[in-house]
Coordinates of C-alpha atoms in Angstrom, one line a residue:
X1 CA 91.1 88.7 70.2
X2 CA 88.3 86.6 71.6
X3 CA 88.1 88.4 74.9
X4 CA 87.6 91.7 73.1
X5 CA 85.1 90.3 70.7
X6 CA 83.0 88.9 73.6
X7 CA 82.7 92.5 74.9
X8 CA 82.1 94.2 71.6
X9 CA 85.5 95.9 71.8
X10 CA 87.4 96.6 68.6
X11 CA 91.1 96.3 69.4
X12 CA 93.7 98.4 67.7
X13 CA 96.7 96.1 68.0
X14 CA 100.2 97.4 67.6
X15 CA 102.1 96.8 64.5
X16 CA 105.7 95.8 64.5
X17 CA 106.6 99.3 63.4
X18 CA 104.9 100.6 66.6
X19 CA 106.8 98.1 68.7
X20 CA 110.1 99.0 67.0
X21 CA 109.3 102.7 67.6
X22 CA 108.8 102.1 71.3
X23 CA 112.1 100.2 71.5
X24 CA 113.9 102.9 69.6
X25 CA 112.5 105.5 72.0
X26 CA 114.1 103.6 74.9
X27 CA 111.2 101.5 76.2
X28 CA 112.2 98.2 77.5
X29 CA 109.8 95.5 76.1
X30 CA 109.0 92.1 77.6
X31 CA 107.8 88.9 76.1
X32 CA 104.2 87.7 76.7
X33 CA 103.9 84.4 74.6
X34 CA 103.3 84.1 70.9
X35 CA 99.5 83.7 71.0
X36 CA 98.4 84.7 74.5
X37 CA 97.7 81.2 75.7
X38 CA 96.8 80.0 79.2
X39 CA 100.2 78.4 79.9
X40 CA 98.7 76.2 82.7
X41 CA 96.6 74.4 80.0
X42 CA 99.5 73.8 77.6
X43 CA 101.7 70.8 77.3
X44 CA 105.4 71.4 77.8
X45 CA 106.2 71.6 74.1
X46 CA 103.5 74.3 73.5
X47 CA 104.7 76.2 76.5
X48 CA 108.3 76.1 75.2
X49 CA 107.2 77.2 71.8
X50 CA 105.1 80.1 73.2
X51 CA 107.6 81.4 75.7
X52 CA 110.8 81.0 73.7
X53 CA 109.1 82.0 70.4
X54 CA 107.8 85.3 71.8
X55 CA 111.3 86.1 73.2
X56 CA 113.0 85.2 69.9
X57 CA 110.5 87.1 67.7
X58 CA 110.6 90.2 69.9
X59 CA 114.4 90.2 70.0
X60 CA 114.6 89.8 66.2
X61 CA 112.0 92.6 65.5
X62 CA 113.6 95.1 67.9
X63 CA 117.3 94.0 67.6
X64 CA 117.5 94.1 71.4
X65 CA 117.7 91.7 74.3
X66 CA 114.4 90.8 75.9
X67 CA 115.0 90.4 79.6
X68 CA 111.4 90.3 81.1
X69 CA 108.3 88.1 80.7
X70 CA 104.7 88.5 81.8
X71 CA 102.3 85.6 82.0
X72 CA 99.1 86.0 79.9
X73 CA 96.1 86.5 82.1
X74 CA 98.5 86.5 85.1
X75 CA 96.5 84.5 87.7
X76 CA 98.1 81.8 89.8
X77 CA 96.0 79.3 87.8
X78 CA 97.4 80.5 84.5
X79 CA 100.9 79.1 84.8
X80 CA 102.7 76.2 86.3
X81 CA 105.9 75.4 88.1
X82 CA 107.2 73.9 84.8
X83 CA 106.4 77.2 83.0
X84 CA 108.3 79.1 85.7
X85 CA 111.3 76.8 85.1
X86 CA 111.1 77.4 81.3
X87 CA 111.1 81.2 81.9
X88 CA 114.1 81.0 84.2
X89 CA 116.0 78.7 81.8
X90 CA 115.2 81.0 78.9
X91 CA 117.3 83.7 80.7
X92 CA 114.6 86.1 81.6
X93 CA 115.7 88.4 84.4
X94 CA 112.2 88.8 85.7
X95 CA 108.7 87.5 85.4
X96 CA 105.4 89.2 86.2
X97 CA 102.0 87.9 87.1
X98 CA 98.8 89.7 87.9
X99 CA 97.6 88.0 91.0
X100 CA 97.2 89.8 94.3
X101 CA 98.2 93.4 93.6
X102 CA 101.0 95.2 92.0
X103 CA 103.4 96.6 94.5
X104 CA 106.9 95.2 94.3
X105 CA 109.2 95.3 97.3
X106 CA 112.9 95.1 97.8
X107 CA 113.8 91.4 98.1
X108 CA 110.9 90.0 96.1
X109 CA 111.8 87.1 93.9
X110 CA 112.4 88.6 90.4
X111 CA 110.6 85.6 88.8
X112 CA 107.5 86.1 91.0
X113 CA 106.8 89.8 90.6
X114 CA 103.2 91.0 90.9
X115 CA 101.4 93.5 88.8
X116 CA 97.9 94.9 89.1
X117 CA 95.5 93.4 86.6
X118 CA 93.1 95.9 85.0
X119 CA 89.6 94.6 85.3
X120 CA 86.0 96.0 85.4
X121 CA 86.3 96.0 89.2
X122 CA 88.1 99.4 88.9
X123 CA 85.6 102.1 88.3
X124 CA 88.1 104.8 87.6
X125 CA 91.9 105.3 87.3
X126 CA 91.7 107.0 90.7
X127 CA 90.3 103.8 92.3
X128 CA 93.0 101.8 90.6
X129 CA 95.7 104.2 91.9
X130 CA 94.3 104.1 95.5
X131 CA 94.2 100.3 95.4
X132 CA 97.9 100.2 94.3
X133 CA 98.9 102.9 96.7
X134 CA 97.5 101.1 99.7
X135 CA 98.2 97.6 98.3
X136 CA 94.8 96.5 99.5
X137 CA 94.3 93.8 96.8
X138 CA 96.5 91.3 98.8
X139 CA 99.1 92.9 101.0
X140 CA 102.5 91.3 101.2
X141 CA 102.0 88.4 98.8
X142 CA 105.6 87.6 98.4
X143 CA 106.4 84.5 96.4
X144 CA 105.2 82.0 93.8
X145 CA 105.6 78.4 94.8
X146 CA 104.5 75.2 93.1
X147 CA 101.8 73.1 95.0
X148 CA 101.6 69.3 94.9
X149 CA 99.8 69.4 91.5
X150 CA 102.6 71.5 90.0
X151 CA 100.4 74.6 89.8
X152 CA 101.8 77.8 91.0
X153 CA 100.4 79.2 94.2
X154 CA 101.0 82.4 96.2
X155 CA 102.4 82.3 99.6
X156 CA 101.2 85.1 101.8
X157 CA 102.8 86.9 104.7
X158 CA 100.2 89.1 106.4
X159 CA 102.3 89.8 109.5
X160 CA 103.2 93.3 108.4
X161 CA 99.7 94.2 107.3
X162 CA 98.1 97.1 109.2

């Protein structure tokens, strides 16, 4: 992929046999679009094709129901309110993004779950673990809501932050 090529990284992508092996071993797999596009920059037809196509292909290849979706890149500027509607209407039980940390709490919107993005910021797995443990990336970012332009945005509640 282009993001690896820019850094001189040679990626070893999984084959469908690898994916099927994970599924057979009991791993629950989620969709992530067909071609890892920035959904905020796609028209509705492309977003539909990317989201629904990835779900259909993964279900066909693994002979299992795909219940979860994760936005490529995962930032609030990488998906829109329309994409969120497509994900919900496609029947996904949950949807993940990578903005503002990765701790999920009871009561969080299942279609607005956070996950921690892996970036060069983390110097070691230990630093990453500490960041997640203390939720210092952005404490208590609870929900995804569309702004006036239709872009998704995070609503923060810092009241419980120590």
